[in-house]
C-alpha positions as protocol buffer text, in pm:
chain_id: "A"
residue {
  index: 1
  type: UNK
  ca { x: 866 y: -1942 z: -719 }
}
residue {
  index: 2
  type: UNK
  ca { x: 871 y: -2263 z: -1031 }
}
residue {
  index: 3
  type: UNK
  ca { x: 818 y: -2274 z: -1351 }
}
residue {
  index: 4
  type: UNK
  ca { x: 432 y: -2297 z: -1297 }
}
residue {
  index: 5
  type: UNK
  ca { x: 391 y: -1911 z: -1341 }
}
residue {
  index: 6
  type: UNK
  ca { x: 95 y: -1701 z: -1222 }
}
residue {
  index: 7
  type: UNK
  ca { x: -216 y: -1976 z: -1247 }
}
residue {
  index: 8
  type: UNK
  ca { x: -165 y: -2182 z: -923 }
}
residue {
  index: 9
  type: UNK
  ca { x: -266 y: -1876 z: -757 }
}
residue {
  index: 10
  type: UNK
  ca { x: -581 y: -1859 z: -616 }
}
residue {
  index: 11
  type: UNK
  ca { x: -648 y: -1506 z: -733 }
}
residue {
  index: 12
  type: UNK
  ca { x: -557 y: -1582 z: -1059 }
}
residue {
  index: 13
  type: UNK
  ca { x: -902 y: -1579 z: -1176 }
}
residue {
  index: 14
  type: UNK
  ca { x: -929 y: -1187 z: -1065 }
}
residue {
  index: 15
  type: UNK
  ca { x: -574 y: -1096 z: -1221 }
}
residue {
  index: 16
  type: UNK
  ca { x: -656 y: -1002 z: -1576 }
}
residue {
  index: 17
  type: UNK
  ca { x: -417 y: -1234 z: -1708 }
}
residue {
  index: 18
  type: UNK
  ca { x: -660 y: -1420 z: -1873 }
}
residue {
  index: 19
  type: UNK
  ca { x: -814 y: -1328 z: -2196 }
}
residue {
  index: 20
  type: UNK
  ca { x: -1163 y: -1118 z: -2192 }
}
residue {
  index: 21
  type: UNK
  ca { x: -1183 y: -1156 z: -1765 }
}
residue {
  index: 22
  type: UNK
  ca { x: -1158 y: -932 z: -1490 }
}
residue {
  index: 23
  type: UNK
  ca { x: -892 y: -765 z: -1337 }
}
residue {
  index: 24
  type: UNK
  ca { x: -882 y: -631 z: -961 }
}
residue {
  index: 25
  type: UNK
  ca { x: -793 y: -322 z: -943 }
}
residue {
  index: 26
  type: UNK
  ca { x: -491 y: -218 z: -920 }
}
residue {
  index: 27
  type: UNK
  ca { x: -350 y: -498 z: -1136 }
}
residue {
  index: 28
  type: UNK
  ca { x: -312 y: -536 z: -1531 }
}
residue {
  index: 29
  type: UNK
  ca { x: -429 y: -230 z: -1683 }
}
residue {
  index: 30
  type: UNK
  ca { x: -648 y: -91 z: -1376 }
}
residue {
  index: 31
  type: UNK
  ca { x: -388 y: 71 z: -1237 }
}
residue {
  index: 32
  type: UNK
  ca { x: -326 y: 433 z: -1410 }
}
residue {
  index: 33
  type: UNK
  ca { x: -734 y: 421 z: -1418 }
}
residue {
  index: 34
  type: UNK
  ca { x: -789 y: 345 z: -1014 }
}
residue {
  index: 35
  type: UNK
  ca { x: -521 y: 578 z: -903 }
}
residue {
  index: 36
  type: UNK
  ca { x: -667 y: 883 z: -1130 }
}
residue {
  index: 37
  type: UNK
  ca { x: -992 y: 817 z: -932 }
}
residue {
  index: 38
  type: UNK
  ca { x: -800 y: 762 z: -648 }
}
residue {
  index: 39
  type: UNK
  ca { x: -624 y: 1084 z: -677 }
}
residue {
  index: 40
  type: UNK
  ca { x: -946 y: 1275 z: -780 }
}
residue {
  index: 41
  type: UNK
  ca { x: -1190 y: 1138 z: -393 }
}
residue {
  index: 42
  type: UNK
  ca { x: -880 y: 1276 z: -266 }
}
residue {
  index: 43
  type: UNK
  ca { x: -914 y: 1595 z: -361 }
}
residue {
  index: 44
  type: UNK
  ca { x: -1307 y: 1666 z: -338 }
}
residue {
  index: 45
  type: UNK
  ca { x: -1288 y: 1529 z: -60 }
}
residue {
  index: 46
  type: UNK
  ca { x: -1059 y: 1783 z: 65 }
}
residue {
  index: 47
  type: UNK
  ca { x: -1276 y: 2045 z: -125 }
}
residue {
  index: 48
  type: UNK
  ca { x: -1550 y: 1922 z: 78 }
}
residue {
  index: 49
  type: UNK
  ca { x: -1322 y: 1969 z: 432 }
}
residue {
  index: 50
  type: UNK
  ca { x: -1116 y: 2300 z: 303 }
}
residue {
  index: 51
  type: UNK
  ca { x: -820 y: 2163 z: 386 }
}
residue {
  index: 52
  type: UNK
  ca { x: -585 y: 2272 z: 132 }
}
residue {
  index: 53
  type: UNK
  ca { x: -228 y: 2207 z: 204 }
}
residue {
  index: 54
  type: UNK
  ca { x: -324 y: 1877 z: 350 }
}
residue {
  index: 55
  type: UNK
  ca { x: -488 y: 1799 z: -15 }
}
residue {
  index: 56
  type: UNK
  ca { x: -202 y: 1911 z: -189 }
}
residue {
  index: 57
  type: UNK
  ca { x: -7 y: 1750 z: 36 }
}
residue {
  index: 58
  type: UNK
  ca { x: -192 y: 1433 z: -20 }
}
residue {
  index: 59
  type: UNK
  ca { x: -172 y: 1500 z: -430 }
}
residue {
  index: 60
  type: UNK
  ca { x: 196 y: 1510 z: -301 }
}
residue {
  index: 61
  type: UNK
  ca { x: 258 y: 1166 z: -104 }
}
residue {
  index: 62
  type: UNK
  ca { x: 17 y: 982 z: -429 }
}
residue {
  index: 63
  type: UNK
  ca { x: 250 y: 1158 z: -689 }
}
residue {
  index: 64
  type: UNK
  ca { x: 591 y: 1051 z: -489 }
}
residue {
  index: 65
  type: UNK
  ca { x: 548 y: 737 z: -396 }
}
residue {
  index: 66
  type: UNK
  ca { x: 381 y: 613 z: -738 }
}
residue {
  index: 67
  type: UNK
  ca { x: 652 y: 815 z: -941 }
}
residue {
  index: 68
  type: UNK
  ca { x: 916 y: 654 z: -722 }
}
residue {
  index: 69
  type: UNK
  ca { x: 860 y: 300 z: -779 }
}
residue {
  index: 70
  type: UNK
  ca { x: 844 y: 352 z: -1196 }
}
residue {
  index: 71
  type: UNK
  ca { x: 1175 y: 581 z: -1120 }
}
residue {
  index: 72
  type: UNK
  ca { x: 1314 y: 372 z: -890 }
}
residue {
  index: 73
  type: UNK
  ca { x: 1221 y: 36 z: -1079 }
}
residue {
  index: 74
  type: UNK
  ca { x: 1275 y: 149 z: -1445 }
}
residue {
  index: 75
  type: UNK
  ca { x: 1624 y: 347 z: -1396 }
}
residue {
  index: 76
  type: UNK
  ca { x: 1794 y: 322 z: -1105 }
}
residue {
  index: 77
  type: UNK
  ca { x: 1716 y: 11 z: -946 }
}
residue {
  index: 78
  type: UNK
  ca { x: 1740 y: -249 z: -1257 }
}
residue {
  index: 79
  type: UNK
  ca { x: 1721 y: -622 z: -1168 }
}
residue {
  index: 80
  type: UNK
  ca { x: 2069 y: -742 z: -1205 }
}
residue {
  index: 81
  type: UNK
  ca { x: 2115 y: -1080 z: -1416 }
}
residue {
  index: 82
  type: UNK
  ca { x: 2360 y: -1279 z: -1209 }
}
residue {
  index: 83
  type: UNK
  ca { x: 2276 y: -1620 z: -1296 }
}
residue {
  index: 84
  type: UNK
  ca { x: 2122 y: -1586 z: -1649 }
}
residue {
  index: 85
  type: UNK
  ca { x: 1833 y: -1659 z: -1463 }
}
residue {
  index: 86
  type: UNK
  ca { x: 1438 y: -1665 z: -1698 }
}
residue {
  index: 87
  type: UNK
  ca { x: 1306 y: -1357 z: -1788 }
}
residue {
  index: 88
  type: UNK
  ca { x: 1069 y: -1354 z: -1554 }
}
residue {
  index: 89
  type: UNK
  ca { x: 1327 y: -1345 z: -1271 }
}
residue {
  index: 90
  type: UNK
  ca { x: 1480 y: -1072 z: -1417 }
}
residue {
  index: 91
  type: UNK
  ca { x: 1215 y: -791 z: -1555 }
}
residue {
  index: 92
  type: UNK
  ca { x: 1201 y: -501 z: -1338 }
}
residue {
  index: 93
  type: UNK
  ca { x: 1029 y: -486 z: -1035 }
}
residue {
  index: 94
  type: UNK
  ca { x: 1202 y: -311 z: -747 }
}
residue {
  index: 95
  type: UNK
  ca { x: 969 y: -178 z: -588 }
}
residue {
  index: 96
  type: UNK
  ca { x: 610 y: -255 z: -690 }
}
residue {
  index: 97
  type: UNK
  ca { x: 427 y: -5 z: -908 }
}
residue {
  index: 98
  type: UNK
  ca { x: 93 y: -229 z: -840 }
}
residue {
  index: 99
  type: UNK
  ca { x: 128 y: -203 z: -446 }
}
residue {
  index: 100
  type: UNK
  ca { x: 202 y: 144 z: -525 }
}
residue {
  index: 101
  type: UNK
  ca { x: -109 y: 252 z: -566 }
}
residue {
  index: 102
  type: UNK
  ca { x: -275 y: 141 z: -348 }
}
residue {
  index: 103
  type: UNK
  ca { x: -6 y: 239 z: -62 }
}
residue {
  index: 104
  type: UNK
  ca { x: -31 y: 603 z: -208 }
}
residue {
  index: 105
  type: UNK
  ca { x: -385 y: 645 z: -191 }
}
residue {
  index: 106
  type: UNK
  ca { x: -455 y: 512 z: 131 }
}
residue {
  index: 107
  type: UNK
  ca { x: -153 y: 700 z: 277 }
}
residue {
  index: 108
  type: UNK
  ca { x: -280 y: 1046 z: 43 }
}
residue {
  index: 109
  type: UNK
  ca { x: -591 y: 1012 z: 173 }
}
residue {
  index: 110
  type: UNK
  ca { x: -563 y: 948 z: 524 }
}
residue {
  index: 111
  type: UNK
  ca { x: -378 y: 1291 z: 518 }
}
residue {
  index: 112
  type: UNK
  ca { x: -738 y: 1439 z: 377 }
}
residue {
  index: 113
  type: UNK
  ca { x: -983 y: 1201 z: 652 }
}
residue {
  index: 114
  type: UNK
  ca { x: -1072 y: 1401 z: 926 }
}
residue {
  index: 115
  type: UNK
  ca { x: -927 y: 1261 z: 1289 }
}
residue {
  index: 116
  type: UNK
  ca { x: -1186 y: 1057 z: 1373 }
}
residue {
  index: 117
  type: UNK
  ca { x: -1239 y: 868 z: 1084 }
}
residue {
  index: 118
  type: UNK
  ca { x: -890 y: 820 z: 1020 }
}
residue {
  index: 119
  type: UNK
  ca { x: -817 y: 484 z: 1193 }
}
residue {
  index: 120
  type: UNK
  ca { x: -1197 y: 346 z: 973 }
}
residue {
  index: 121
  type: UNK
  ca { x: -1065 y: 510 z: 642 }
}
residue {
  index: 122
  type: UNK
  ca { x: -709 y: 389 z: 709 }
}
residue {
  index: 123
  type: UNK
  ca { x: -849 y: 21 z: 830 }
}
residue {
  index: 124
  type: UNK
  ca { x: -977 y: 8 z: 520 }
}
residue {
  index: 125
  type: UNK
  ca { x: -756 y: 70 z: 320 }
}
residue {
  index: 126
  type: UNK
  ca { x: -551 y: -159 z: 465 }
}
residue {
  index: 127
  type: UNK
  ca { x: -770 y: -445 z: 359 }
}
residue {
  index: 128
  type: UNK
  ca { x: -724 y: -389 z: -25 }
}
residue {
  index: 129
  type: UNK
  ca { x: -394 y: -291 z: 40 }
}
residue {
  index: 130
  type: UNK
  ca { x: -279 y: -629 z: 177 }
}
residue {
  index: 131
  type: UNK
  ca { x: -459 y: -879 z: -121 }
}
residue {
  index: 132
  type: UNK
  ca { x: -282 y: -629 z: -379 }
}
residue {
  index: 133
  type: UNK
  ca { x: 59 y: -688 z: -201 }
}
residue {
  index: 134
  type: UNK
  ca { x: 52 y: -1031 z: -148 }
}
residue {
  index: 135
  type: UNK
  ca { x: -134 y: -1141 z: -488 }
}
residue {
  index: 136
  type: UNK
  ca { x: 135 y: -952 z: -696 }
}
residue {
  index: 137
  type: UNK
  ca { x: 349 y: -1134 z: -528 }
}
residue {
  index: 138
  type: UNK
  ca { x: 163 y: -1477 z: -553 }
}
residue {
  index: 139
  type: UNK
  ca { x: 112 y: -1407 z: -949 }
}
residue {
  index: 140
  type: UNK
  ca { x: 508 y: -1337 z: -1011 }
}
residue {
  index: 141
  type: UNK
  ca { x: 454 y: -1014 z: -1015 }
}
residue {
  index: 142
  type: UNK
  ca { x: 711 y: -912 z: -783 }
}
residue {
  index: 143
  type: UNK
  ca { x: 909 y: -1071 z: -481 }
}
residue {
  index: 144
  type: UNK
  ca { x: 874 y: -1007 z: -123 }
}
residue {
  index: 145
  type: UNK
  ca { x: 1141 y: -692 z: -153 }
}
residue {
  index: 146
  type: UNK
  ca { x: 938 y: -559 z: -369 }
}
residue {
  index: 147
  type: UNK
  ca { x: 663 y: -461 z: -217 }
}
residue {
  index: 148
  type: UNK
  ca { x: 797 y: -383 z: 100 }
}
residue {
  index: 149
  type: UNK
  ca { x: 1004 y: -117 z: -129 }
}
residue {
  index: 150
  type: UNK
  ca { x: 721 y: 34 z: -199 }
}
residue {
  index: 151
  type: UNK
  ca { x: 555 y: 30 z: 135 }
}
residue {
  index: 152
  type: UNK
  ca { x: 929 y: 190 z: 281 }
}
residue {
  index: 153
  type: UNK
  ca { x: 861 y: 521 z: 35 }
}
residue {
  index: 154
  type: UNK
  ca { x: 520 y: 545 z: 48 }
}
residue {
  index: 155
  type: UNK
  ca { x: 535 y: 639 z: 407 }
}
residue {
  index: 156
  type: UNK
  ca { x: 922 y: 848 z: 333 }
}
residue {
  index: 157
  type: UNK
  ca { x: 667 y: 987 z: 144 }
}
residue {
  index: 158
  type: UNK
  ca { x: 351 y: 1025 z: 402 }
}
residue {
  index: 159
  type: UNK
  ca { x: 623 y: 1146 z: 613 }
}
residue {
  index: 160
  type: UNK
  ca { x: 829 y: 1377 z: 487 }
}
residue {
  index: 161
  type: UNK
  ca { x: 468 y: 1590 z: 351 }
}
residue {
  index: 162
  type: UNK
  ca { x: 386 y: 1654 z: 766 }
}
residue {
  index: 163
  type: UNK
  ca { x: 667 y: 1761 z: 767 }
}
residue {
  index: 164
  type: UNK
  ca { x: 673 y: 2032 z: 544 }
}
residue {
  index: 165
  type: UNK
  ca { x: 333 y: 2152 z: 609 }
}
residue {
  index: 166
  type: UNK
  ca { x: 278 y: 2447 z: 784 }
}
residue {
  index: 167
  type: UNK
  ca { x: 204 y: 2323 z: 1147 }
}
residue {
  index: 168
  type: UNK
  ca { x: -124 y: 2509 z: 1136 }
}
residue {
  index: 169
  type: UNK
  ca { x: -205 y: 2256 z: 864 }
}
residue {
  index: 170
  type: UNK
  ca { x: -133 y: 1949 z: 990 }
}
residue {
  index: 171
  type: UNK
  ca { x: -350 y: 1701 z: 1036 }
}
residue {
  index: 172
  type: UNK
  ca { x: -530 y: 1659 z: 1384 }
}
residue {
  index: 173
  type: UNK
  ca { x: -399 y: 1296 z: 1585 }
}
residue {
  index: 174
  type: UNK
  ca { x: -635 y: 1026 z: 1570 }
}
residue {
  index: 175
  type: UNK
  ca { x: -678 y: 822 z: 1818 }
}
residue {
  index: 176
  type: UNK
  ca { x: -883 y: 464 z: 1733 }
}
residue {
  index: 177
  type: UNK
  ca { x: -1052 y: 271 z: 2002 }
}
residue {
  index: 178
  type: UNK
  ca { x: -841 y: 6 z: 2184 }
}
residue {
  index: 179
  type: UNK
  ca { x: -951 y: -245 z: 1968 }
}
residue {
  index: 180
  type: UNK
  ca { x: -926 y: -218 z: 1690 }
}
residue {
  index: 181
  type: UNK
  ca { x: -547 y: -225 z: 1560 }
}
residue {
  index: 182
  type: UNK
  ca { x: -622 y: -566 z: 1662 }
}
residue {
  index: 183
  type: UNK
  ca { x: -929 y: -631 z: 1427 }
}
residue {
  index: 184
  type: UNK
  ca { x: -763 y: -434 z: 1158 }
}
residue {
  index: 185
  type: UNK
  ca { x: -400 y: -709 z: 1139 }
}
residue {
  index: 186
  type: UNK
  ca { x: -608 y: -999 z: 1225 }
}
residue {
  index: 187
  type: UNK
  ca { x: -839 y: -928 z: 923 }
}
residue {
  index: 188
  type: UNK
  ca { x: -535 y: -810 z: 710 }
}
residue {
  index: 189
  type: UNK
  ca { x: -296 y: -1083 z: 801 }
}
residue {
  index: 190
  type: UNK
  ca { x: -640 y: -1298 z: 658 }
}
residue {
  index: 191
  type: UNK
  ca { x: -658 y: -1149 z: 385 }
}
residue {
  index: 192
  type: UNK
  ca { x: -300 y: -1131 z: 307 }
}
residue {
  index: 193
  type: UNK
  ca { x: -288 y: -1546 z: 385 }
}
residue {
  index: 194
  type: UNK
  ca { x: -593 y: -1584 z: 65 }
}
residue {
  index: 195
  type: UNK
  ca { x: -469 y: -1341 z: -116 }
}
residue {
  index: 196
  type: UNK
  ca { x: -133 y: -1499 z: -115 }
}
residue {
  index: 197
  type: UNK
  ca { x: -239 y: -1783 z: -118 }
}
residue {
  index: 198
  type: UNK
  ca { x: -117 y: -2116 z: -447 }
}
residue {
  index: 199
  type: UNK
  ca { x: -214 y: -2438 z: -513 }
}
residue {
  index: 200
  type: UNK
  ca { x: 181 y: -2510 z: -652 }
}
residue {
  index: 201
  type: UNK
  ca { x: 375 y: -2451 z: -303 }
}
residue {
  index: 202
  type: UNK
  ca { x: 312 y: -2370 z: 98 }
}
residue {
  index: 203
  type: UNK
  ca { x: 598 y: -2219 z: 248 }
}
residue {
  index: 204
  type: UNK
  ca { x: 609 y: -1903 z: -72 }
}
residue {
  index: 205
  type: UNK
  ca { x: 258 y: -1832 z: -19 }
}
residue {
  index: 206
  type: UNK
  ca { x: 324 y: -1790 z: 396 }
}
residue {
  index: 207
  type: UNK
  ca { x: 632 y: -1509 z: 195 }
}
residue {
  index: 208
  type: UNK
  ca { x: 398 y: -1352 z: 17 }
}
residue {
  index: 209
  type: UNK
  ca { x: 171 y: -1302 z: 272 }
}
residue {
  index: 210
  type: UNK
  ca { x: 424 y: -1246 z: 574 }
}
residue {
  index: 211
  type: UNK
  ca { x: 582 y: -926 z: 323 }
}
residue {
  index: 212
  type: UNK
  ca { x: 238 y: -804 z: 215 }
}
residue {
  index: 213
  type: UNK
  ca { x: 136 y: -810 z: 663 }
}
residue {
  index: 214
  type: UNK
  ca { x: 457 y: -560 z: 721 }
}
residue {
  index: 215
  type: UNK
  ca { x: 372 y: -313 z: 442 }
}
residue {
  index: 216
  type: UNK
  ca { x: -30 y: -325 z: 659 }
}
residue {
  index: 217
  type: UNK
  ca { x: 163 y: -259 z: 916 }
}
residue {
  index: 218
  type: UNK
  ca { x: 405 y: -13 z: 814 }
}
residue {
  index: 219
  type: UNK
  ca { x: 95 y: 224 z: 698 }
}
residue {
  index: 220
  type: UNK
  ca { x: -94 y: 137 z: 979 }
}
residue {
  index: 221
  type: UNK
  ca { x: 217 y: 234 z: 1273 }
}
residue {
  index: 222
  type: UNK
  ca { x: 254 y: 527 z: 1028 }
}
residue {
  index: 223
  type: UNK
  ca { x: -69 y: 688 z: 1022 }
}
residue {
  index: 224
  type: UNK
  ca { x: -188 y: 637 z: 1318 }
}
residue {
  index: 225
  type: UNK
  ca { x: -33 y: 494 z: 1638 }
}
residue {
  index: 226
  type: UNK
  ca { x: 317 y: 675 z: 1592 }
}
residue {
  index: 227
  type: UNK
  ca { x: 153 y: 1032 z: 1542 }
}
residue {
  index: 228
  type: UNK
  ca { x: -100 y: 903 z: 1845 }
}
residue {
  index: 229
  type: UNK
  ca { x: 274 y: 753 z: 2053 }
}
residue {
  index: 230
  type: UNK
  ca { x: 400 y: 1057 z: 1993 }
}
residue {
  index: 231
  type: UNK
  ca { x: 169 y: 1294 z: 2061 }
}
residue {
  index: 232
  type: UNK
  ca { x: 111 y: 1088 z: 2388 }
}
residue {
  index: 233
  type: UNK
  ca { x: 476 y: 1161 z: 2460 }
}
residue {
  index: 234
  type: UNK
  ca { x: 452 y: 1528 z: 2409 }
}
residue {
  index: 235
  type: UNK
  ca { x: 149 y: 1605 z: 2636 }
}
residue {
  index: 236
  type: UNK
  ca { x: 237 y: 1769 z: 2934 }
}
residue {
  index: 237
  type: UNK
  ca { x: 181 y: 1647 z: 3248 }
}
residue {
  index: 238
  type: UNK
  ca { x: -141 y: 1767 z: 3487 }
}
residue {
  index: 239
  type: UNK
  ca { x: -54 y: 1857 z: 3875 }
}
């Protein structure tokens, strides 16, 4: 990280940092409105599908992910100032609250989506997630560890929600088309590279993109690949 700040980031114009400029949700002031709208969508889907327990679990995942990042970054895990570093390097940031918004919402909507649509809904959400995770790093708001911490926290909340759900309310296993994982990961990698790019550096943006891509992999494995593999292992043999 150098002293040029966030302006050299390619996504600067969409960051909301410039006066009277638009911000891509959930950057800057759009984080909380995005969170509220996303939870409203989750509640609406749960009502339409009549999956009450899954809806409650989904809201719990969203609140646990975002609330956990707020508690950890502001109360439990402040960044220590070991070398009299600039304020931009020591202000609270782990885990990333802005990255936690799309992570929590993608995991939440995956819980209430039907098994047939869940891989596609997750795939679309991962593109938003990777752009956000790469952008907050390229803008020097967060470090790679911050977005990875948010992804790990979100996946842990998702796993806890599945464990607590009654067996009768557990979401069905989603089976994605064979080519979908490769397409999702390629598009996520491209989105991460574009959102994490800067004019003043090459190695830094590569680290940013790698961290954002790993967030996408964690969420995809947690929601789609992990449960599908577990179902295949427990499927009874025929004959």
